[in-house]
Short mmCIF file of C-alpha atoms in Angstrom, two decimals:
data_model
loop_
_atom_site.label_atom_id
_atom_site.label_comp_id
_atom_site.label_asym_id
_atom_site.label_seq_id
_atom_site.Cartn_x
_atom_site.Cartn_y
_atom_site.Cartn_z
CA UNK A 1 46.92 68.23 47.91
CA UNK A 2 49.11 71.19 47.21
CA UNK A 3 52.65 71.12 48.92
CA UNK A 4 53.81 74.43 50.85
CA UNK A 5 56.26 76.50 49.07
CA UNK A 6 59.30 76.56 51.25
CA UNK A 7 61.87 78.47 49.74
CA UNK A 8 65.49 78.65 50.84
CA UNK A 9 64.99 82.08 52.64
CA UNK A 10 62.24 80.21 55.01
CA UNK A 11 64.72 77.98 55.89
CA UNK A 12 67.33 80.19 56.91
CA UNK A 13 64.92 82.14 59.02
CA UNK A 14 63.37 79.37 60.62
CA UNK A 15 67.10 78.51 61.68
CA UNK A 16 67.79 81.94 62.76
CA UNK A 17 64.83 81.79 64.98
CA UNK A 18 65.44 78.19 66.25
CA UNK A 19 69.06 79.42 67.53
CA UNK A 20 67.75 82.53 69.02
CA UNK A 21 65.35 80.38 71.10
CA UNK A 22 67.88 78.16 72.22
CA UNK A 23 70.52 80.95 73.28
CA UNK A 24 67.82 82.61 75.08
CA UNK A 25 66.90 79.44 77.01
CA UNK A 26 70.57 79.06 77.99
CA UNK A 27 70.83 82.81 79.02
CA UNK A 28 67.96 82.43 81.37
CA UNK A 29 69.75 79.44 82.72
CA UNK A 30 72.82 81.37 83.55
CA UNK A 31 71.05 84.36 85.01
CA UNK A 32 70.88 83.05 88.76
CA UNK A 33 74.92 82.33 88.28
CA UNK A 34 75.55 86.16 86.98
CA UNK A 35 73.36 87.68 89.89
CA UNK A 36 75.33 85.63 92.64
CA UNK A 37 77.80 87.83 94.49
CA UNK A 38 81.49 86.48 94.47
CA UNK A 39 82.44 85.50 97.98
CA UNK A 40 85.27 87.65 99.76
CA UNK A 41 88.94 86.27 98.46
CA UNK A 42 91.01 85.31 101.49
CA UNK A 43 94.61 86.54 101.69
CA UNK A 44 97.34 84.29 102.93
CA UNK A 45 100.41 85.74 104.17
CA UNK A 46 103.69 83.81 105.12
CA UNK A 47 105.48 84.76 108.17
CA UNK A 48 109.04 83.17 108.62
CA UNK A 49 110.67 82.48 111.86
CA UNK A 50 113.83 80.55 112.91
CA UNK A 51 112.75 79.33 116.10
CA UNK A 52 111.14 75.92 116.82
CA UNK A 53 107.26 75.76 117.29
CA UNK A 54 107.39 75.93 121.26
CA UNK A 55 109.98 78.80 121.49
CA UNK A 56 108.42 82.00 123.12
CA UNK A 57 108.85 84.09 119.82
CA UNK A 58 107.14 81.55 117.85
CA UNK A 59 104.21 81.63 120.12
CA UNK A 60 104.18 85.47 119.88
CA UNK A 61 103.58 85.17 116.03
CA UNK A 62 101.02 82.86 116.59
CA UNK A 63 99.25 85.11 118.65
CA UNK A 64 99.73 87.75 116.22
CA UNK A 65 98.36 85.54 113.51
CA UNK A 66 95.18 84.67 115.88
CA UNK A 67 94.35 88.28 116.44
CA UNK A 68 94.81 89.26 112.69
CA UNK A 69 92.44 86.28 111.60
CA UNK A 70 89.96 87.26 114.26
CA UNK A 71 90.00 91.05 113.56
CA UNK A 72 89.25 90.36 109.78
CA UNK A 73 86.83 87.74 110.16
CA UNK A 74 89.29 85.34 108.65
CA UNK A 75 89.78 87.26 105.44
CA UNK A 76 93.57 87.68 106.28
CA UNK A 77 95.21 84.41 107.28
CA UNK A 78 98.90 84.40 108.51
CA UNK A 79 100.62 81.07 108.21
CA UNK A 80 103.93 80.96 110.41
CA UNK A 81 106.91 79.01 109.23
CA UNK A 82 109.06 78.15 112.11
CA UNK A 83 112.35 76.21 112.48
CA UNK A 84 114.10 78.28 109.65
CA UNK A 85 111.67 76.46 107.15
CA UNK A 86 111.86 79.84 104.70
CA UNK A 87 115.45 80.22 105.29
CA UNK A 88 118.24 81.60 107.72
CA UNK A 89 117.48 85.09 109.11
CA UNK A 90 119.43 87.31 106.50
CA UNK A 91 118.21 85.56 103.28
CA UNK A 92 114.69 85.96 104.68
CA UNK A 93 115.27 89.53 105.48
CA UNK A 94 116.12 89.82 101.95
CA UNK A 95 113.17 88.07 100.56
CA UNK A 96 110.92 90.17 102.71
CA UNK A 97 112.87 93.21 101.08
CA UNK A 98 112.16 92.32 97.61
CA UNK A 99 108.49 90.81 98.30
CA UNK A 100 108.68 86.99 98.22
CA UNK A 101 108.25 86.79 101.61
CA UNK A 102 105.40 88.94 103.47
CA UNK A 103 106.46 88.79 107.23
CA UNK A 104 109.33 87.74 109.27
CA UNK A 105 110.19 87.75 113.11
CA UNK A 106 113.68 88.60 113.63
CA UNK A 107 116.32 89.93 115.87
CA UNK A 108 116.76 93.71 115.46
CA UNK A 109 120.63 92.66 114.87
CA UNK A 110 120.76 91.44 111.55
CA UNK A 111 117.96 94.20 110.47
CA UNK A 112 120.19 96.72 111.36
CA UNK A 113 122.71 95.89 108.50
CA UNK A 114 119.68 97.25 106.23
CA UNK A 115 118.56 100.21 108.30
CA UNK A 116 121.78 100.97 110.71
CA UNK A 117 119.76 103.37 112.79
CA UNK A 118 118.49 100.38 114.80
CA UNK A 119 122.06 100.00 116.18
CA UNK A 120 120.85 102.68 118.75
CA UNK A 121 118.74 99.95 120.42
CA UNK A 122 121.57 97.23 120.69
CA UNK A 123 124.72 99.11 122.15
CA UNK A 124 125.97 97.47 125.25
CA UNK A 125 124.87 98.19 128.81
CA UNK A 126 122.40 100.76 127.40
CA UNK A 127 119.44 99.70 129.50
CA UNK A 128 119.04 99.85 133.18
CA UNK A 129 116.79 96.78 133.09
CA UNK A 130 114.00 95.10 131.22
CA UNK A 131 111.26 97.71 132.24
CA UNK A 132 113.56 100.51 131.21
CA UNK A 133 114.01 98.72 127.51
CA UNK A 134 110.27 98.35 127.37
CA UNK A 135 109.43 101.96 128.11
CA UNK A 136 111.77 103.03 125.22
CA UNK A 137 110.07 100.40 122.61
CA UNK A 138 106.52 101.33 123.38
CA UNK A 139 107.10 104.89 123.83
CA UNK A 140 107.99 107.61 121.24
CA UNK A 141 111.35 106.41 120.31
CA UNK A 142 110.36 102.84 119.54
CA UNK A 143 107.63 103.87 117.16
CA UNK A 144 109.99 106.18 115.43
CA UNK A 145 112.39 103.44 114.84
CA UNK A 146 109.63 101.13 113.61
CA UNK A 147 108.97 103.78 111.08
CA UNK A 148 112.58 104.21 110.09
CA UNK A 149 112.60 100.63 108.80
CA UNK A 150 110.17 101.80 105.75
CA UNK A 151 113.18 103.48 103.84
CA UNK A 152 114.68 100.06 103.34
CA UNK A 153 111.65 98.69 101.78
CA UNK A 154 109.80 97.11 105.17
CA UNK A 155 106.96 98.02 107.28
CA UNK A 156 107.45 97.90 111.02
CA UNK A 157 104.88 96.13 113.14
CA UNK A 158 105.99 95.57 116.59
CA UNK A 159 108.68 94.32 118.88
CA UNK A 160 109.17 91.19 120.90
CA UNK A 161 111.44 90.29 124.08
CA UNK A 162 114.58 88.21 123.95
CA UNK A 163 115.94 88.82 127.29
CA UNK A 164 119.38 89.81 128.30
CA UNK A 165 122.45 88.49 127.10
CA UNK A 166 125.37 87.49 129.11
CA UNK A 167 128.80 85.58 129.07
CA UNK A 168 129.38 82.03 129.33
CA UNK A 169 132.84 80.61 129.70
CA UNK A 170 135.07 77.65 130.29
CA UNK A 171 136.80 79.57 133.27
CA UNK A 172 135.34 82.05 135.49
CA UNK A 173 134.94 85.76 134.75
CA UNK A 174 134.27 88.15 137.38
CA UNK A 175 135.47 91.34 135.58
CA UNK A 176 136.26 92.82 132.16
CA UNK A 177 139.95 91.99 133.09
CA UNK A 178 139.22 88.20 133.17
CA UNK A 179 138.10 88.49 129.36
CA UNK A 180 141.51 89.79 128.15
CA UNK A 181 143.02 87.25 125.69
CA UNK A 182 139.77 85.10 125.66
CA UNK A 183 138.71 83.97 122.34
CA UNK A 184 134.62 84.95 122.62
CA UNK A 185 132.12 83.70 119.95
CA UNK A 186 130.13 86.76 118.70
CA UNK A 187 127.47 87.15 115.93
CA UNK A 188 128.75 88.34 112.61
CA UNK A 189 128.28 91.99 113.64
CA UNK A 190 130.78 95.00 113.36
CA UNK A 191 128.93 96.27 116.85
CA UNK A 192 129.47 92.94 118.61
CA UNK A 193 133.01 92.63 117.40
CA UNK A 194 133.85 95.96 118.77
CA UNK A 195 132.23 95.38 122.21
CA UNK A 196 134.47 92.32 122.88
CA UNK A 197 137.69 94.26 121.55
CA UNK A 198 136.44 97.13 124.15
CA UNK A 199 136.60 94.51 127.07
CA UNK A 200 140.03 93.07 126.15
CA UNK A 201 138.84 89.88 124.70
CA UNK A 202 139.37 88.45 121.00
CA UNK A 203 136.21 88.49 118.97
CA UNK A 204 135.49 85.34 117.15
CA UNK A 205 132.51 85.43 114.72
CA UNK A 206 130.90 82.20 113.90
CA UNK A 207 127.84 80.60 112.91
CA UNK A 208 125.66 79.53 116.13
CA UNK A 209 125.44 75.96 115.03
CA UNK A 210 129.43 75.66 115.34
CA UNK A 211 129.51 77.06 118.97
CA UNK A 212 129.04 73.74 120.74
CA UNK A 213 132.03 71.79 119.02
CA UNK A 214 134.04 75.00 119.23
CA UNK A 215 133.71 75.22 123.02
CA UNK A 216 134.05 71.58 123.33
CA UNK A 217 137.49 71.48 121.29
CA UNK A 218 138.84 74.58 122.79
CA UNK A 219 138.65 76.73 119.32
CA UNK A 220 136.94 79.44 121.59
CA UNK A 221 136.59 79.88 125.38
CA UNK A 222 133.43 81.33 125.64
CA UNK A 223 130.43 82.66 123.83
CA UNK A 224 127.47 85.15 125.00
CA UNK A 225 123.76 84.71 124.86
CA UNK A 226 120.50 84.80 127.14
CA UNK A 227 119.29 81.80 129.62
CA UNK A 228 117.25 79.98 127.32
CA UNK A 229 119.83 79.62 124.45
CA UNK A 230 122.46 78.85 126.80
CA UNK A 231 120.45 76.03 128.01
CA UNK A 232 118.63 74.82 124.93
CA UNK A 233 121.84 74.79 122.58
CA UNK A 234 123.48 72.42 125.06
CA UNK A 235 126.25 75.13 125.33
CA UNK A 236 125.85 75.08 129.36
CA UNK A 237 127.47 71.44 129.16
CA UNK A 238 130.65 72.65 127.90
CA UNK A 239 131.08 76.06 129.07
CA UNK A 240 129.96 75.79 132.85
CA UNK A 241 130.49 79.51 134.08
CA UNK A 242 127.56 82.04 133.54
CA UNK A 243 128.57 85.57 134.23
CA UNK A 244 125.55 87.74 134.62
CA UNK A 245 126.70 91.10 133.13
CA UNK A 246 123.58 91.49 130.90
CA UNK A 247 125.82 93.61 128.63
CA UNK A 248 123.07 93.37 125.58
CA UNK A 249 119.31 93.59 125.77
CA UNK A 250 118.41 93.33 121.77
CA UNK A 251 114.86 93.02 121.16
CA UNK A 252 113.18 91.16 118.46
CA UNK A 253 111.23 92.76 115.59
CA UNK A 254 108.36 91.83 113.14
CA UNK A 255 108.61 93.48 109.78
CA UNK A 256 106.88 93.03 106.82
CA UNK A 257 107.49 93.41 103.18
CA UNK A 258 106.41 97.14 101.81
CA UNK A 259 106.01 95.49 98.25
CA UNK A 260 103.87 92.42 98.76
CA UNK A 261 101.74 93.84 101.62
CA UNK A 262 100.94 97.02 99.79
CA UNK A 263 99.67 94.88 96.78
CA UNK A 264 97.65 92.57 98.92
CA UNK A 265 96.32 94.64 101.59
CA UNK A 266 94.51 98.15 101.91
CA UNK A 267 95.98 100.74 104.26
CA UNK A 268 93.49 99.70 106.67
CA UNK A 269 94.29 96.18 106.75
CA UNK A 270 97.69 96.96 107.41
CA UNK A 271 96.86 99.09 110.28
CA UNK A 272 94.99 95.86 111.56
CA UNK A 273 98.02 93.84 111.43
CA UNK A 274 100.14 96.72 113.39
CA UNK A 275 97.53 96.80 116.22
CA UNK A 276 97.31 93.06 116.38
CA UNK A 277 101.30 93.00 116.44
CA UNK A 278 101.37 95.43 119.31
CA UNK A 279 98.62 93.82 121.29
CA UNK A 280 100.69 90.47 121.05
CA UNK A 281 103.51 92.14 123.00
CA UNK A 282 102.19 91.17 126.55
CA UNK A 283 101.31 87.64 125.51
CA UNK A 284 104.87 86.79 124.15
CA UNK A 285 106.69 88.61 126.93
CA UNK A 286 104.69 86.27 129.40
CA UNK A 287 105.80 83.49 127.41
CA UNK A 288 109.37 84.75 127.72
CA UNK A 289 109.68 85.20 131.09
CA UNK A 290 108.25 81.45 131.95
CA UNK A 291 110.52 79.87 129.43
CA UNK A 292 113.69 81.95 130.79
CA UNK A 293 112.72 80.77 134.22
CA UNK A 294 112.65 77.21 133.05
CA UNK A 295 116.00 77.66 131.35
CA UNK A 296 117.75 79.04 134.24
CA UNK A 297 116.15 76.43 136.67
CA UNK A 298 117.74 73.62 134.60
CA UNK A 299 121.05 75.19 134.40
CA UNK A 300 121.41 75.64 138.02
CA UNK A 301 120.17 72.03 138.54
CA UNK A 302 122.85 70.77 136.34
CA UNK A 303 125.64 72.46 139.03
CA UNK A 304 126.78 75.23 136.86
CA UNK A 305 128.55 78.47 138.60
CA UNK A 306 126.34 81.39 138.02
CA UNK A 307 128.52 84.65 138.72
CA UNK A 308 126.17 87.99 139.47
CA UNK A 309 127.49 91.27 138.48
CA UNK A 310 126.00 93.74 141.04
CA UNK A 311 127.90 96.90 139.58
CA UNK A 312 128.01 97.27 136.01
CA UNK A 313 130.36 100.77 135.97
CA UNK A 314 133.39 99.05 135.06
CA UNK A 315 131.88 97.30 132.12
CA UNK A 316 129.96 100.18 131.06
CA UNK A 317 133.41 102.55 131.30
CA UNK A 318 134.96 100.20 128.53
CA UNK A 319 132.40 101.10 126.22
CA UNK A 320 133.01 105.14 125.96
CA UNK A 321 134.88 104.78 122.84
CA UNK A 322 132.46 102.38 121.09
CA UNK A 323 129.54 104.81 121.82
CA UNK A 324 131.78 107.95 120.69
CA UNK A 325 132.26 105.98 117.21
CA UNK A 326 128.42 106.13 116.64
CA UNK A 327 126.97 108.63 114.16
CA UNK A 328 125.46 111.74 115.53
CA UNK A 329 121.58 110.35 114.84
CA UNK A 330 122.49 107.24 116.95
CA UNK A 331 124.12 108.90 119.64
CA UNK A 332 120.98 111.76 119.99
CA UNK A 333 118.84 108.40 120.24
CA UNK A 334 120.84 107.14 122.78
CA UNK A 335 120.69 110.47 124.83
CA UNK A 336 117.03 110.18 124.79
CA UNK A 337 117.08 106.34 125.74
CA UNK A 338 119.03 107.34 128.95
CA UNK A 339 116.88 110.03 129.86
CA UNK A 340 113.78 107.67 129.65
CA UNK A 341 112.49 107.19 133.47
#
């Protein structure tokens, strides 16, 4: 029987054909995977919050996050980190500015170090009452100032309530004259220091965590804050007089990182966040009002002396020089605020 004449060339051809068939089979198996559309990628944003989970501003953060998730079908998720998990306010603001943290809820006070025009919102005895402040914040002035933070690398999303700040002291204060020579703790802010000096007191900047012991030991004679902070800090135990002069109404602000959000979100998605923050305002204000009421009831039940201030004209008169020192831009905004009905 004659054997087939198999040459080296024939063997090579057969190997090539076999390889082609094998590759073709693999390609056919992979086709369905290539045809499958990729699932939408979820965007996770971190929001830094200094207060604990049950605090009104934190609850407002959660509402904001809930609305964003709902309106984006779960594509954008905001994770809230309460209790200063991501750092203290000033450090967090810097990280938001540089894009390391996406969002934060902070007081306007520390943000004004980065955006000085925001000082216009926190001058002493500026607002007639809470309703007046909210007409300002939700109107043209508030929207303009949210826009103003962009020059410092932020995106302004909305405002939250933080109540009115009043003095609490170890002896009664009924008039500005009663503050003369008293050492009053204030935030580390030039504006706050100037306010106490204008009232005749001795401004003593110090970290919030040191205030209780400073009051207890007599290092300071008093401090100032809102009802919830006065109660939850325990300061009401060592400074039993609370003078309701309501010298400051400093709003909270939600700001985002212009760097990180412009990389992670489309302009349309950023607008969704903006509207969600705006729509969370009323919920947060309701939470604040309820929380404030409980704090006031607890302080009164403890037997503290509450001193109302019906006429603030004498207190306001002391602020004339402080207002005059402000820039022309701030003075113009103040004029507009005072004209809001």
